[in-house]
Amino acid sequence: MIEVFGGTGIGVLIIALVVPAVLVAFGTYVGVLMALQEFFGAESWTEVAERADE
């Protein structure tokens, strides 16, 4: 894939922007899940909301 896009300036720009964005998004997702488990003892926002209603 890098060979296909890597030859052009636009391809390098796409790779330079997309890869870090995906990594940040994944890291944020994992961080939110870890916070849910640590602070609320829940596996999802639905569980947190259900406990708040009780």
CSV table of N, CA, C and O in Angstrom, one decimal:
chain,number,residue,atom,x,y,z
A,1,MET,N,0.8,-1.2,0.0
A,1,MET,CA,0.0,0.0,0.0
A,1,MET,C,0.9,1.3,0.0
A,1,MET,O,0.6,2.2,-0.7
A,2,ILE,N,1.9,1.2,0.8
A,2,ILE,CA,2.8,2.4,0.8
A,2,ILE,C,3.4,2.6,-0.5
A,2,ILE,O,3.6,3.8,-1.0
A,3,GLU,N,3.7,1.6,-1.2
A,3,GLU,CA,4.3,1.7,-2.6
A,3,GLU,C,3.4,2.4,-3.5
A,3,GLU,O,3.8,3.2,-4.4
A,4,VAL,N,2.1,2.1,-3.4
A,4,VAL,CA,1.1,2.7,-4.3
A,4,VAL,C,0.9,4.2,-4.0
A,4,VAL,O,0.9,5.0,-4.9
A,5,PHE,N,0.8,4.6,-2.7
A,5,PHE,CA,0.6,6.0,-2.4
A,5,PHE,C,1.9,6.7,-2.2
A,5,PHE,O,2.0,8.0,-2.3
A,6,GLY,N,3.0,6.0,-1.8
A,6,GLY,CA,4.2,6.7,-1.4
A,6,GLY,C,4.9,7.4,-2.5
A,6,GLY,O,5.8,8.3,-2.2
A,7,GLY,N,4.7,7.2,-3.7
A,7,GLY,CA,5.4,7.8,-4.8
A,7,GLY,C,5.0,9.2,-5.0
A,7,GLY,O,5.7,10.0,-5.7
A,8,THR,N,3.8,9.6,-4.6
A,8,THR,CA,3.3,11.0,-4.8
A,8,THR,C,3.3,11.8,-3.5
A,8,THR,O,3.3,11.3,-2.4
A,9,GLY,N,3.4,13.1,-3.7
A,9,GLY,CA,3.4,14.0,-2.5
A,9,GLY,C,2.0,13.9,-1.8
A,9,GLY,O,2.0,14.0,-0.6
A,10,ILE,N,0.9,13.7,-2.6
A,10,ILE,CA,-0.4,13.6,-1.9
A,10,ILE,C,-0.5,12.3,-1.1
A,10,ILE,O,-1.0,12.3,0.0
A,11,GLY,N,0.1,11.3,-1.7
A,11,GLY,CA,0.0,10.0,-0.9
A,11,GLY,C,0.8,10.1,0.4
A,11,GLY,O,0.3,9.6,1.4
A,12,VAL,N,1.9,10.7,0.4
A,12,VAL,CA,2.7,10.9,1.6
A,12,VAL,C,1.9,11.7,2.6
A,12,VAL,O,1.8,11.4,3.8
A,13,LEU,N,1.3,12.8,2.1
A,13,LEU,CA,0.4,13.6,3.0
A,13,LEU,C,-0.7,12.8,3.6
A,13,LEU,O,-1.0,13.0,4.8
A,14,ILE,N,-1.4,12.0,2.8
A,14,ILE,CA,-2.5,11.2,3.3
A,14,ILE,C,-2.0,10.3,4.4
A,14,ILE,O,-2.6,10.2,5.4
A,15,ILE,N,-0.9,9.6,4.1
A,15,ILE,CA,-0.4,8.6,5.1
A,15,ILE,C,0.0,9.4,6.4
A,15,ILE,O,-0.3,8.9,7.5
A,16,ALA,N,0.6,10.6,6.2
A,16,ALA,CA,1.1,11.3,7.4
A,16,ALA,C,-0.1,11.9,8.2
A,16,ALA,O,0.1,12.1,9.4
A,17,LEU,N,-1.2,12.1,7.6
A,17,LEU,CA,-2.4,12.6,8.4
A,17,LEU,C,-3.3,11.4,8.9
A,17,LEU,O,-3.8,11.5,10.0
A,18,VAL,N,-3.5,10.4,8.1
A,18,VAL,CA,-4.5,9.4,8.5
A,18,VAL,C,-3.9,8.5,9.5
A,18,VAL,O,-4.7,8.1,10.5
A,19,VAL,N,-2.7,8.0,9.4
A,19,VAL,CA,-2.2,7.1,10.4
A,19,VAL,C,-2.2,7.7,11.8
A,19,VAL,O,-2.7,7.0,12.8
A,20,PRO,N,-1.6,8.9,12.1
A,20,PRO,CA,-1.7,9.4,13.4
A,20,PRO,C,-3.2,9.6,13.9
A,20,PRO,O,-3.5,9.4,15.1
A,21,ALA,N,-4.1,10.0,13.0
A,21,ALA,CA,-5.5,10.2,13.4
A,21,ALA,C,-6.1,8.9,13.9
A,21,ALA,O,-6.8,8.9,14.9
A,22,VAL,N,-5.8,7.8,13.2
A,22,VAL,CA,-6.3,6.5,13.6
A,22,VAL,C,-5.8,6.1,14.9
A,22,VAL,O,-6.5,5.6,15.8
A,23,LEU,N,-4.5,6.3,15.1
A,23,LEU,CA,-3.8,6.0,16.3
A,23,LEU,C,-4.4,6.8,17.5
A,23,LEU,O,-4.7,6.2,18.6
A,24,VAL,N,-4.6,8.1,17.3
A,24,VAL,CA,-5.2,8.9,18.4
A,24,VAL,C,-6.6,8.5,18.7
A,24,VAL,O,-7.0,8.4,19.9
A,25,ALA,N,-7.4,8.2,17.7
A,25,ALA,CA,-8.8,7.7,17.9
A,25,ALA,C,-8.8,6.4,18.6
A,25,ALA,O,-9.6,6.3,19.6
A,26,PHE,N,-8.0,5.5,18.3
A,26,PHE,CA,-8.0,4.2,18.9
A,26,PHE,C,-7.5,4.4,20.4
A,26,PHE,O,-8.1,3.8,21.3
A,27,GLY,N,-6.5,5.2,20.6
A,27,GLY,CA,-6.0,5.4,22.0
A,27,GLY,C,-7.1,6.1,22.8
A,27,GLY,O,-7.2,5.8,24.0
A,28,THR,N,-7.8,7.0,22.3
A,28,THR,CA,-8.9,7.7,23.0
A,28,THR,C,-10.0,6.7,23.4
A,28,THR,O,-10.5,6.6,24.5
A,29,TYR,N,-10.3,5.8,22.4
A,29,TYR,CA,-11.4,4.8,22.7
A,29,TYR,C,-10.9,3.9,23.8
A,29,TYR,O,-11.7,3.6,24.7
A,30,VAL,N,-9.7,3.4,23.8
A,30,VAL,CA,-9.2,2.5,24.8
A,30,VAL,C,-9.2,3.2,26.1
A,30,VAL,O,-9.5,2.7,27.2
A,31,GLY,N,-8.8,4.5,26.1
A,31,GLY,CA,-8.7,5.3,27.4
A,31,GLY,C,-10.1,5.5,28.0
A,31,GLY,O,-10.2,5.4,29.2
A,32,VAL,N,-11.1,5.7,27.2
A,32,VAL,CA,-12.4,5.9,27.7
A,32,VAL,C,-12.9,4.6,28.3
A,32,VAL,O,-13.5,4.6,29.4
A,33,LEU,N,-12.7,3.5,27.6
A,33,LEU,CA,-13.1,2.2,28.2
A,33,LEU,C,-12.4,1.9,29.5
A,33,LEU,O,-13.0,1.4,30.5
A,34,MET,N,-11.1,2.2,29.6
A,34,MET,CA,-10.4,2.0,30.9
A,34,MET,C,-10.9,2.9,32.0
A,34,MET,O,-11.0,2.5,33.1
A,35,ALA,N,-11.3,4.1,31.6
A,35,ALA,CA,-11.8,5.0,32.6
A,35,ALA,C,-13.2,4.5,33.1
A,35,ALA,O,-13.5,4.6,34.3
A,36,LEU,N,-14.0,4.0,32.2
A,36,LEU,CA,-15.3,3.5,32.6
A,36,LEU,C,-15.1,2.4,33.6
A,36,LEU,O,-15.8,2.3,34.6
A,37,GLN,N,-14.2,1.5,33.3
A,37,GLN,CA,-14.0,0.3,34.2
A,37,GLN,C,-13.4,0.8,35.5
A,37,GLN,O,-13.8,0.3,36.6
A,38,GLU,N,-12.5,1.7,35.5
A,38,GLU,CA,-11.8,2.2,36.7
A,38,GLU,C,-12.7,3.0,37.6
A,38,GLU,O,-12.8,2.7,38.8
A,39,PHE,N,-13.4,4.0,37.1
A,39,PHE,CA,-14.2,4.9,37.9
A,39,PHE,C,-15.6,4.4,38.2
A,39,PHE,O,-16.1,4.7,39.2
A,40,PHE,N,-16.2,3.8,37.2
A,40,PHE,CA,-17.6,3.4,37.4
A,40,PHE,C,-17.8,1.9,37.5
A,40,PHE,O,-18.9,1.5,37.8
A,41,GLY,N,-16.8,1.1,37.3
A,41,GLY,CA,-17.0,-0.4,37.3
A,41,GLY,C,-17.9,-0.9,36.3
A,41,GLY,O,-18.6,-1.9,36.4
A,42,ALA,N,-18.0,-0.1,35.2
A,42,ALA,CA,-18.9,-0.5,34.1
A,42,ALA,C,-18.2,-0.8,32.8
A,42,ALA,O,-17.0,-0.4,32.6
A,43,GLU,N,-18.8,-1.5,31.9
A,43,GLU,CA,-18.2,-1.9,30.7
A,43,GLU,C,-18.7,-1.0,29.5
A,43,GLU,O,-18.1,-1.0,28.4
A,44,SER,N,-19.7,-0.2,29.8
A,44,SER,CA,-20.3,0.7,28.7
A,44,SER,C,-21.0,1.8,29.3
A,44,SER,O,-21.3,1.9,30.5
A,45,TRP,N,-21.2,2.9,28.5
A,45,TRP,CA,-22.0,4.0,29.0
A,45,TRP,C,-23.4,3.7,29.4
A,45,TRP,O,-24.0,4.3,30.2
A,46,THR,N,-23.9,2.6,28.8
A,46,THR,CA,-25.3,2.2,29.1
A,46,THR,C,-25.4,1.7,30.6
A,46,THR,O,-26.3,2.1,31.3
A,47,GLU,N,-24.3,1.0,31.0
A,47,GLU,CA,-24.3,0.6,32.4
A,47,GLU,C,-24.2,1.7,33.3
A,47,GLU,O,-24.8,1.8,34.4
A,48,VAL,N,-23.4,2.7,33.0
A,48,VAL,CA,-23.3,3.9,33.8
A,48,VAL,C,-24.6,4.7,33.9
A,48,VAL,O,-25.0,5.1,35.0
A,49,ALA,N,-25.3,4.8,32.8
A,49,ALA,CA,-26.6,5.5,32.8
A,49,ALA,C,-27.6,4.7,33.6
A,49,ALA,O,-28.4,5.3,34.3
A,50,GLU,N,-27.6,3.4,33.5
A,50,GLU,CA,-28.6,2.6,34.3
A,50,GLU,C,-28.3,2.7,35.8
A,50,GLU,O,-29.3,2.8,36.5
A,51,ARG,N,-27.1,2.8,36.1
A,51,ARG,CA,-26.8,2.9,37.6
A,51,ARG,C,-27.1,4.3,38.1
A,51,ARG,O,-27.5,4.5,39.2
A,52,ALA,N,-27.0,5.3,37.2
A,52,ALA,CA,-27.3,6.7,37.6
A,52,ALA,C,-28.9,6.8,37.8
A,52,ALA,O,-29.3,7.6,38.6
A,53,ASP,N,-29.6,6.0,37.1
A,53,ASP,CA,-31.1,6.1,37.2
A,53,ASP,C,-31.6,5.4,38.5
A,53,ASP,O,-32.7,5.7,38.9
A,54,GLU,N,-30.8,4.6,39.1
A,54,GLU,CA,-31.2,3.8,40.3
A,54,GLU,C,-31.2,4.7,41.5
A,54,GLU,O,-30.6,5.6,41.7
